[in-house]
XYZ file of C-alpha atoms in Angstrom:
517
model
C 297.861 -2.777 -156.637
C 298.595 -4.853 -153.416
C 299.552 -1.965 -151.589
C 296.211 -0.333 -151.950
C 294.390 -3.214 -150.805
C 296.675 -2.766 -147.546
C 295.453 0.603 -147.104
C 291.097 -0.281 -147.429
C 291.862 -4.095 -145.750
C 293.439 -2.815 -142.741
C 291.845 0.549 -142.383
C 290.487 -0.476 -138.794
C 293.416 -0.219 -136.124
C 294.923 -3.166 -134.928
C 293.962 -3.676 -130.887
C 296.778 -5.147 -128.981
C 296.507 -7.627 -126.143
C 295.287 -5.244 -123.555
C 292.484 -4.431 -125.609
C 289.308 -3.649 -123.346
C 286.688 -6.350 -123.337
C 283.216 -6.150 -122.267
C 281.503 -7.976 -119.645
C 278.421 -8.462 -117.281
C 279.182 -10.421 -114.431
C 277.477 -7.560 -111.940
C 275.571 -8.170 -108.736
C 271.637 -9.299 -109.568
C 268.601 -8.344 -107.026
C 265.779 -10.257 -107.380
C 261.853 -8.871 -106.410
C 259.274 -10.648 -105.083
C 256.994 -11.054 -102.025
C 257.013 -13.768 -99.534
C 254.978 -13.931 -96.201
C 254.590 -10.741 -95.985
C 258.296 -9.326 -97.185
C 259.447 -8.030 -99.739
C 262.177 -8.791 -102.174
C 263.609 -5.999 -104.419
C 266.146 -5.814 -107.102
C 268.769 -3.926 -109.536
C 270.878 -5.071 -111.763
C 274.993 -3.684 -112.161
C 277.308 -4.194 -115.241
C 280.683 -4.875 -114.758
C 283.164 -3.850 -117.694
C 286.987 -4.288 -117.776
C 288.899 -2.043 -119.691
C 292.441 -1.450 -120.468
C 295.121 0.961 -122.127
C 296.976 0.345 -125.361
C 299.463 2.488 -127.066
C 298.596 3.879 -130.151
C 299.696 2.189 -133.492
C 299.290 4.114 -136.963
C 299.929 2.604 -140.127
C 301.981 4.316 -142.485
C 301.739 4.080 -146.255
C 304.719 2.831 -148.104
C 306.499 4.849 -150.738
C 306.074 5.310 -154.626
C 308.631 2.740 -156.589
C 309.794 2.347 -160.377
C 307.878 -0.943 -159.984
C 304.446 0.294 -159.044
C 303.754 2.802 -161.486
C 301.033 2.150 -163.819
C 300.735 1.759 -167.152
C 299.022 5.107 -167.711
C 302.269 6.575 -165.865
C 304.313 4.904 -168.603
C 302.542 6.407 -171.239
C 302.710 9.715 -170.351
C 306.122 9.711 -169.993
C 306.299 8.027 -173.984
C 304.253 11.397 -175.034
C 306.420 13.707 -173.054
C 309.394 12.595 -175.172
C 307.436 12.355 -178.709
C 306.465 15.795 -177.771
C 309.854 16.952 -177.257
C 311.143 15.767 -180.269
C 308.327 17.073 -182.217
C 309.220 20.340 -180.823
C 312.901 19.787 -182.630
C 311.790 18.234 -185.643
C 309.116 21.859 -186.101
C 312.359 23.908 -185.491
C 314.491 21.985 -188.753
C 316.582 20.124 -186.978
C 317.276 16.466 -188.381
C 317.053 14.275 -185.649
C 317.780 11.146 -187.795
C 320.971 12.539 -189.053
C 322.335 14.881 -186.112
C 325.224 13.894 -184.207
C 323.536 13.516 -180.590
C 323.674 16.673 -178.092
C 325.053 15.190 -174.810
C 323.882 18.441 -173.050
C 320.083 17.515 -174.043
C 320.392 13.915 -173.422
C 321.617 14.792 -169.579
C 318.333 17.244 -169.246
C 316.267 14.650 -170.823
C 317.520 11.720 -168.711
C 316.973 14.371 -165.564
C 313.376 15.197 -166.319
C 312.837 11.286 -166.778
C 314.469 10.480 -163.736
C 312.112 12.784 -161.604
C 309.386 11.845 -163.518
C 310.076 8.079 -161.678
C 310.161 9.578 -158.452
C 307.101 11.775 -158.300
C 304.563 9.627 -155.930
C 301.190 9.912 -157.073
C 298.404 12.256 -155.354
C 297.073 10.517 -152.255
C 293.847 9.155 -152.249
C 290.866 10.773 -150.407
C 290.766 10.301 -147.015
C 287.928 7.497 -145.461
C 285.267 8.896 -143.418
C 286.554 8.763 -139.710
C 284.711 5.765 -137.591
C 281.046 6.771 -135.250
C 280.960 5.324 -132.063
C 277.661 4.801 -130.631
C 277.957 4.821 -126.810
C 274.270 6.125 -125.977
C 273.317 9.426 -124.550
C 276.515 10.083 -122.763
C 278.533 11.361 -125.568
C 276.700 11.816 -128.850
C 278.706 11.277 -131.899
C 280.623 13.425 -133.526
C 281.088 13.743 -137.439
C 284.261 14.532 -138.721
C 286.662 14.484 -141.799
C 290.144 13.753 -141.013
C 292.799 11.926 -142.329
C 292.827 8.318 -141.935
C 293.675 7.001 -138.296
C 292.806 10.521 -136.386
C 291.303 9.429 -133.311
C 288.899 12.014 -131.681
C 288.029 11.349 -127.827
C 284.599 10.459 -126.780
C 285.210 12.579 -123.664
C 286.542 16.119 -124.633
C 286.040 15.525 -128.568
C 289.767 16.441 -129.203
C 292.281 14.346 -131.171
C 293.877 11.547 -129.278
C 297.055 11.651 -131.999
C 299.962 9.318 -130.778
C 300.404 8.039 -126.912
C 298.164 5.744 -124.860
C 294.352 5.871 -124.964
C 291.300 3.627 -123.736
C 289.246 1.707 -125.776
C 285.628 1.165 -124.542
C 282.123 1.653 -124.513
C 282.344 1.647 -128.165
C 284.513 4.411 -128.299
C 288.246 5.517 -127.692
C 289.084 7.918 -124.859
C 291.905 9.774 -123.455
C 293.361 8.461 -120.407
C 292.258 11.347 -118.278
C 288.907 11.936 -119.967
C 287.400 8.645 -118.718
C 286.136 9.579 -115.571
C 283.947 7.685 -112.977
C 280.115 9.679 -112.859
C 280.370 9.173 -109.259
C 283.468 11.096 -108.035
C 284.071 12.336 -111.474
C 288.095 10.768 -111.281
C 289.501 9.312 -113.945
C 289.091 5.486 -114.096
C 292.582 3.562 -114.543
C 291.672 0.418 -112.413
C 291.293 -2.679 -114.937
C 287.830 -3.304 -114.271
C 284.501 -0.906 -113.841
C 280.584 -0.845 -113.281
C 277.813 0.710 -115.551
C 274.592 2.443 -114.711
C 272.776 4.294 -117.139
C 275.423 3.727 -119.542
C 277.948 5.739 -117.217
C 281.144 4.256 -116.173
C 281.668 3.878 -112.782
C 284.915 3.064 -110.330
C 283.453 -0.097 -108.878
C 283.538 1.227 -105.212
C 281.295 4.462 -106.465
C 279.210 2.388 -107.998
C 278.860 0.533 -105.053
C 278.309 3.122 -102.831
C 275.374 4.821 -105.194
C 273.562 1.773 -105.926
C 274.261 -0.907 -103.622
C 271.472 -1.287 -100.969
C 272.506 -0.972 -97.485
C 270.221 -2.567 -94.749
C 268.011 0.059 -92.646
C 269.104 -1.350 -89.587
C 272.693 -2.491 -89.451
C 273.573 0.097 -91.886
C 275.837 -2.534 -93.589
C 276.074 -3.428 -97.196
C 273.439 -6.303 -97.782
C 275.185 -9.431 -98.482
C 274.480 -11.499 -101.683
C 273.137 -15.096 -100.916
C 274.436 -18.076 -102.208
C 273.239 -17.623 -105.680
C 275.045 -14.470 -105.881
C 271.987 -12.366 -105.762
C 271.224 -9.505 -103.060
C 268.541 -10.223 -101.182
C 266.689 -8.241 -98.876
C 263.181 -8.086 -97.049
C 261.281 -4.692 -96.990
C 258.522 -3.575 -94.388
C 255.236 -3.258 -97.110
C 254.376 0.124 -94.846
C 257.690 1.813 -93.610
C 259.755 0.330 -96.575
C 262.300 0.124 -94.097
C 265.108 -2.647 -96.072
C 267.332 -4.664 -93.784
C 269.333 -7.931 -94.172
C 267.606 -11.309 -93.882
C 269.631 -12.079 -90.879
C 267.447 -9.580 -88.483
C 264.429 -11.709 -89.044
C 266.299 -14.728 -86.433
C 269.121 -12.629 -84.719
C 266.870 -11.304 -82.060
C 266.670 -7.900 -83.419
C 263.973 -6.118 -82.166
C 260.796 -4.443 -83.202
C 258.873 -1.384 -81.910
C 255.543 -3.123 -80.428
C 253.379 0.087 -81.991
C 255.117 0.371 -85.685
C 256.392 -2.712 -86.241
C 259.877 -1.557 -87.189
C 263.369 -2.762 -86.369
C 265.409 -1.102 -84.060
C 268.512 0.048 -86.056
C 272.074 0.516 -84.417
C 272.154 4.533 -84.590
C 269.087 4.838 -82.493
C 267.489 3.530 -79.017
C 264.588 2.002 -77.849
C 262.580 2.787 -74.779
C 262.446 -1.256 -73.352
C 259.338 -1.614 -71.111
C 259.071 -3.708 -67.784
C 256.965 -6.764 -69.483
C 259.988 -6.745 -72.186
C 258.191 -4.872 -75.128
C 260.031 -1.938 -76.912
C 258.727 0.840 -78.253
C 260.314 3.382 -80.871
C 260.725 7.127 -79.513
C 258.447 8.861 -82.218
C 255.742 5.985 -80.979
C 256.574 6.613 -77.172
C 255.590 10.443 -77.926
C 252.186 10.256 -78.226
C 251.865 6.683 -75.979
C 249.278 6.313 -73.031
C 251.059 5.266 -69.688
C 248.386 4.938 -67.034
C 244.742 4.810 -66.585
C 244.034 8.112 -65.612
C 245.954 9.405 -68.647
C 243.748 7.366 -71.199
C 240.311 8.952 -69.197
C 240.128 11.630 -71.908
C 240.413 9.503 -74.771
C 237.690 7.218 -73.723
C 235.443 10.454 -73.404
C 236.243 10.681 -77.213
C 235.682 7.533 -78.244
C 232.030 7.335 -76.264
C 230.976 10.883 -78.200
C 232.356 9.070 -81.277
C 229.619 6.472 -80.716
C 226.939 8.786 -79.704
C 227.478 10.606 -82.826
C 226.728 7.525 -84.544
C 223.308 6.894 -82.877
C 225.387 4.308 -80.797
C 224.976 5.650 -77.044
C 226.536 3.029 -74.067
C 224.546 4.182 -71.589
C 225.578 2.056 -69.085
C 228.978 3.620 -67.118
C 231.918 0.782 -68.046
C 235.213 0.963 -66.353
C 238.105 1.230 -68.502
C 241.371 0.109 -66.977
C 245.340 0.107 -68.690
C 247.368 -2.934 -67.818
C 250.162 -4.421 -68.067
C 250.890 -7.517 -70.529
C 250.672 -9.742 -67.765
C 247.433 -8.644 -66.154
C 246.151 -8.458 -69.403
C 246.230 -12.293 -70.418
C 245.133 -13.473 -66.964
C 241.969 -11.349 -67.353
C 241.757 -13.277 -70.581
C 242.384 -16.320 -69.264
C 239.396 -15.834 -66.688
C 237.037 -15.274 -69.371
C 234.465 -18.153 -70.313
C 234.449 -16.571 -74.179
C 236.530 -14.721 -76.364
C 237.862 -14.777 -79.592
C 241.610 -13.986 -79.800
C 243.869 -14.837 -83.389
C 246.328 -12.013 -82.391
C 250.052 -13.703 -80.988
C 249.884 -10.538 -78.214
C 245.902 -9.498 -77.212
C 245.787 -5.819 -76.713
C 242.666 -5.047 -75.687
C 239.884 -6.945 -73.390
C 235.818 -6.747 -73.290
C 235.284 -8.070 -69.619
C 232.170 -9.810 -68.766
C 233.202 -11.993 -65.824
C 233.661 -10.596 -62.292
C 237.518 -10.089 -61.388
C 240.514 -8.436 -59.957
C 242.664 -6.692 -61.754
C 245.938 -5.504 -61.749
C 245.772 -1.379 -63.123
C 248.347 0.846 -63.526
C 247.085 4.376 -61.217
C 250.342 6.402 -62.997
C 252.498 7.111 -64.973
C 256.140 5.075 -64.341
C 259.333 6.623 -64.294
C 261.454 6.322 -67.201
C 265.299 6.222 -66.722
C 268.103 5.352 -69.936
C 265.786 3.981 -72.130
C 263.879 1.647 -69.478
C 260.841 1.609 -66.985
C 262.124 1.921 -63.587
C 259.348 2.172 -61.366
C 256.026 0.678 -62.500
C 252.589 1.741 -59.688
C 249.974 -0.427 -59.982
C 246.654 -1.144 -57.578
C 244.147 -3.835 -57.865
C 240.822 -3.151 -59.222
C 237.927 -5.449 -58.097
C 235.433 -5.450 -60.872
C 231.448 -5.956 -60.058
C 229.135 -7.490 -62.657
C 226.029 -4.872 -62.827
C 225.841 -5.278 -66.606
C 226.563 -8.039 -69.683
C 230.236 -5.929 -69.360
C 232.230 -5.366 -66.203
C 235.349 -3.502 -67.958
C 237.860 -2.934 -70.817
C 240.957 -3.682 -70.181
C 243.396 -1.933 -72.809
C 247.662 -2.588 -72.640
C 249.599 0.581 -71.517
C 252.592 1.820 -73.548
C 250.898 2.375 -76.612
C 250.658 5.604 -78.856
C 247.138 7.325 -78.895
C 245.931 7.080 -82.283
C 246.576 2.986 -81.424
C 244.838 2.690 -78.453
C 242.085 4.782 -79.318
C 241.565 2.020 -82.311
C 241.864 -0.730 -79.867
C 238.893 0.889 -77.594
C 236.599 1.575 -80.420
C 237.179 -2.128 -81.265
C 236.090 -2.805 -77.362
C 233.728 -0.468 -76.821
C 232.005 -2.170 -80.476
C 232.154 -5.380 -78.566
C 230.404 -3.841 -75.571
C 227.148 -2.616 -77.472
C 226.914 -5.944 -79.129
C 226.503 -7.190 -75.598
C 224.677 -4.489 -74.239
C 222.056 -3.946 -77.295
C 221.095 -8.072 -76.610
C 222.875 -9.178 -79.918
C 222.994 -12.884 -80.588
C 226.293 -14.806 -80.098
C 227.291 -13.907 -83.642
C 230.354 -16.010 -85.284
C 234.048 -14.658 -85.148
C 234.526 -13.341 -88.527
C 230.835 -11.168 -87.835
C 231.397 -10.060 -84.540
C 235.503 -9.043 -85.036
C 234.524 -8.426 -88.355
C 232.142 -5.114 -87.420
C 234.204 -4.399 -84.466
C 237.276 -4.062 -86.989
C 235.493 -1.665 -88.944
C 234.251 0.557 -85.558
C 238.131 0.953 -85.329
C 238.705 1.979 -89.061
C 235.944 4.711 -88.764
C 237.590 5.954 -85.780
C 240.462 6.001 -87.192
C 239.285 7.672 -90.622
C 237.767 10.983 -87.942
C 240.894 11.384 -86.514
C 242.852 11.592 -89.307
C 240.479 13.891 -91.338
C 240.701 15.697 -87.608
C 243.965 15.761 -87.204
C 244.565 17.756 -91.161
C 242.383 20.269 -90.209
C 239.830 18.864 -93.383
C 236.110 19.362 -92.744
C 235.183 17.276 -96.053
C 233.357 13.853 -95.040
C 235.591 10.979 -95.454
C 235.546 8.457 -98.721
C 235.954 5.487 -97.225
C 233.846 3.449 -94.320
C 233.252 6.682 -92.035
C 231.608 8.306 -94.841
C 229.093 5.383 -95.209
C 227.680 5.771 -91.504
C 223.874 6.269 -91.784
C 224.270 8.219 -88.371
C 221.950 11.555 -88.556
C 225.132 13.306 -87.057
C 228.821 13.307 -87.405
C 232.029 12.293 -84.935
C 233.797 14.593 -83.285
C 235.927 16.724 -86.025
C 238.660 18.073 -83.881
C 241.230 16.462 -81.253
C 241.937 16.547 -77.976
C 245.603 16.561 -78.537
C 245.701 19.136 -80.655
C 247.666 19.226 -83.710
C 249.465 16.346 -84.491
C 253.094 15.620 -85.922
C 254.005 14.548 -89.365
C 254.845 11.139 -87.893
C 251.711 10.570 -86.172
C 249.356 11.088 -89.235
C 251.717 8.771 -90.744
C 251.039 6.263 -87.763
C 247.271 6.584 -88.025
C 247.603 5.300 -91.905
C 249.606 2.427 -90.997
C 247.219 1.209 -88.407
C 244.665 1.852 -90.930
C 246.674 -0.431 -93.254
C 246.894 -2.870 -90.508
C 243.342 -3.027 -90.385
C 242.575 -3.649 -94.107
C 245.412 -5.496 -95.011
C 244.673 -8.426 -92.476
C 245.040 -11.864 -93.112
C 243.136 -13.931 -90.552
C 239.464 -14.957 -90.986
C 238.143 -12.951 -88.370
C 240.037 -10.085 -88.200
C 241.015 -9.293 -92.037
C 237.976 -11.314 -93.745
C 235.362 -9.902 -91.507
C 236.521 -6.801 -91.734
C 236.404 -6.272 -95.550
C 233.229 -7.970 -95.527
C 231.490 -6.142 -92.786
C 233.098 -2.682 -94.503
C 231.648 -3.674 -98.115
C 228.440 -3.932 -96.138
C 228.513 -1.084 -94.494
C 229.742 0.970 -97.776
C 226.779 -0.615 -99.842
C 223.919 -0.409 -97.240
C 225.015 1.854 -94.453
C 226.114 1.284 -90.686
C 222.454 1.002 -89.568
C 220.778 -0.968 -92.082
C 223.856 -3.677 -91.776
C 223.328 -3.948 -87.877
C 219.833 -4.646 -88.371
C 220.551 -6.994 -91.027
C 223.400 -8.936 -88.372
C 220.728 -8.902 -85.422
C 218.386 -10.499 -87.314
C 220.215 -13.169 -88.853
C 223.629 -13.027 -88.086
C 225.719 -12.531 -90.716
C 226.935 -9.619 -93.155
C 224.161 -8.347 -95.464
C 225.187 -9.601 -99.430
């Protein structure tokens, strides 16, 4: 019976040397979010694989020596049978002489008899391979080592095949799910469980940096790090954060290598879809002021008093600032300016000419401001798109009715605080403006305890996908904030002004200061 514990011991095939083996030794992202980046991650499998030939084991033959006992015995009753048969006919068997001719025929039959092989057994169920949703399984019922492929579900019979994934495979049938090519190289990468040549895989799900358009390097650990803009979700290589790689000064985002920014004369660069809708001069930012001062009337918040409003260059900008007694500035670059002292300024009176991508001509006059009121000007920097300086004038002109209405020096994180939230509202109009929507916003604009409502339609007319999409990040820049005054105040003075209304929580600051709980 050895021979039949051959067959059930060694029903699996025997694997030779190149046998695939399994793996993951794949690239790992990590996520995570540190000073205000962001770290993001996947994870690849690496598998190797290789081709064997195909070995099947085949049964030995029926000998005299293996038959059975039962065998034996049949043979025993085929002869008593036989001479029964002679004995029923009268012959003597005893006493006859013997019959050569029937002792040949008998020896014949005998002789077969030894070499009949007995009936195979029934065949063993044929293996399942579970490889996930790719290829279901199969069940069949075939004889034993018929191979079926996991890829076309046809027998892989005798020749070379591939054994992975839990499965066996033709040669041509294991094919890459990115370029859909059969897969011979010794190693390959998994997604999804789907193979993949390791340069498709690559190619589908390796990140490439926003910027340099490069493959992002793994650090040191092996793992592929990137950082991440928390608005644009633009993803670029660590590397841009210290190799002078610059930003737009309106969006924030990096210049990448298939575009061009517009570089202004004080060294600031600013994106094309940001220079579209930019201010350049002073008398091009008239009309927006006339916006911003019906904004404020339609909140029961009149200036009455006539306050110049000036664009400047950088430069002009932080000398103004440096002239003034008080201030309160956490921003690295001050954008805008509430004047109070007497001085000379610097203006720009039109637009400059723009040549390959720089300022070439900048036309400025001095301005000689008078002190007839607690404010002799705002001062606003040039360059930037409307929907941000309009934000940065509401902030301003805020500052200006604090001063003007006889408010009491109030503390940074009050006084930016409400200012911050003048911008937001603004903001909040001229985006529910700009989509056409008459509905009343849902966040601070909505609060306003104004009798009437801002202006519901724009100037500039209908704006472009990217520019709605501009107003929400300078929204986000707004409430997202991290400084005391700025970011603090302003989610305090909006919950304020959410909970009690605009009016109520202006009261409640002239009176004593502070945000009302």
């Amino acid at each position: 019976m050895g021979w039949l514990e051959k067959i059930f011991g060694g029903s699996t095939h025997r694997i030779s040397g190149g046998q695939y083996h399994g793996g993951y030794e794949g690239a790992q992202y990590h996520g995570g979010y540190n000073g205000g980046q962001y770290h993001s991650g996947h994870e690849g499998e690496q598998y190797h694989g290789g081709y064997e030939d195909s070995t099947i084991w085949d049964g030995p033959t029926t000998s005299v020596d293996a038959l059975s006992d039962f065998d034996n015995e049949e043979i025993d009753r085929a002869i008593a049978l036989s001479l029964a048969e002679e004995d029923q006919k009268g012959k003597k068997v005893i006493e006859s002489e013997p019959n050569l001719e029937e002792d040949e025929a008998l020896a014949k039959a005998l002789q077969e008899s030894l070499n009949v092989e007995l009936p195979p057994s029934p065949p063993p169920p044929p293996p399942r391979y579970d490889y996930g949703s790719l290829f279901p399984p199969v069940s069949y019922s075939f004889p034993y080592g018929y191979r079926i492929c996991a890829g076309c579900n046809a027998e892989i019979g005798h020749g070379r095949y591939l054994s992975c994934m839990g499965a066996v495979w033709h040669p041509e049938c294991f094919r890459c799910h990115g370029c859909n090519r059969p897969i011979s190289d010794y190693e390959f990468s998994m997604s999804d469980n789907r193979p993949y040549h390791k340069s498709c895989y690559k190619e589908q799900h390796h990140p490439k940096c926003d910027v340099c358009k490069n493959f992002i390097p793994t650090n040191p650990a092996g793992l592929i790090e990137y950082r991440a803009h928390p608005f644009w979700l633009q993803k670029y290589c660590p590397s841009h954060e210290t190799d002078g790689t610059p930003r737009c000064c309106s969006c924030e985002r990096m210049e990448p290598v298939d575009a061009r920014y517009l570089i202004l004369d004080d060294g600031r660069k600013l994106c094309l879809e940001c220079l579209d809708s930019s201010i350049m001069d002073t008398h091009e930012c008239q009309p927006l002021y006339l916006e911003i001062q019906e904004f404020y009337e339609g909140l029961n918040m009149k200036v009455e008093q006539q306050i110049p409003l000036l664009l400047v260059e950088r430069q002009a900008l932080n000398e103004a600032m440096e002239g003034e007694k008080n201030g309160h500035y956490h921003m690295p670059e001050t954008r805008g300016l509430c004047l109070s002292e007497e001085q000379t300024i610097s203006t720009i009176s039109r637009r400059p000419r723009i040549g390959g991508y720089r300022i070439l001509d900048m036309f400025t006059e001095p301005y000689r401001l008078i002190r007839q009121c607690e404010v002799t000007a705002i001062l606003i920097l040039y360059g930037l798109p409307r929907l941000l300086t309009g934000s940065i004038l509401a902030h301003e002109m805020m500052h200006a009715w604090l001063r003007l209405k006889g408010y009491p020096s109030l503390s940074p994180e009050v006084e930016e605080g409400i200012c911050q939230v003048l911008a937001h509202m603004w903001l909040d109009s001229e985006i529910i403006a700009g989509s056409g929507s008459t509905s009343a916003s849902a966040s601070s604009s909505a609060s306003s305890s104004s009798s009437s409502s801002p202006s519901t339609s724009s100037k500039k007319g209908k704006r472009s996908d990217f520019e709605k999409k501009l107003g929400d990040f300078f929204k986000h820049q707004i409430e997202s904030d991290t400084s005391a005054a700025y970011g603090d105040g302003f989610r305090e003075g909006n919950k304020a002004v959410l909970k009690y209304g605009l009016k109520t929580t202006l009261d409640h600051i002239r009176l004593t200061g502070t945000f009302p709980c």
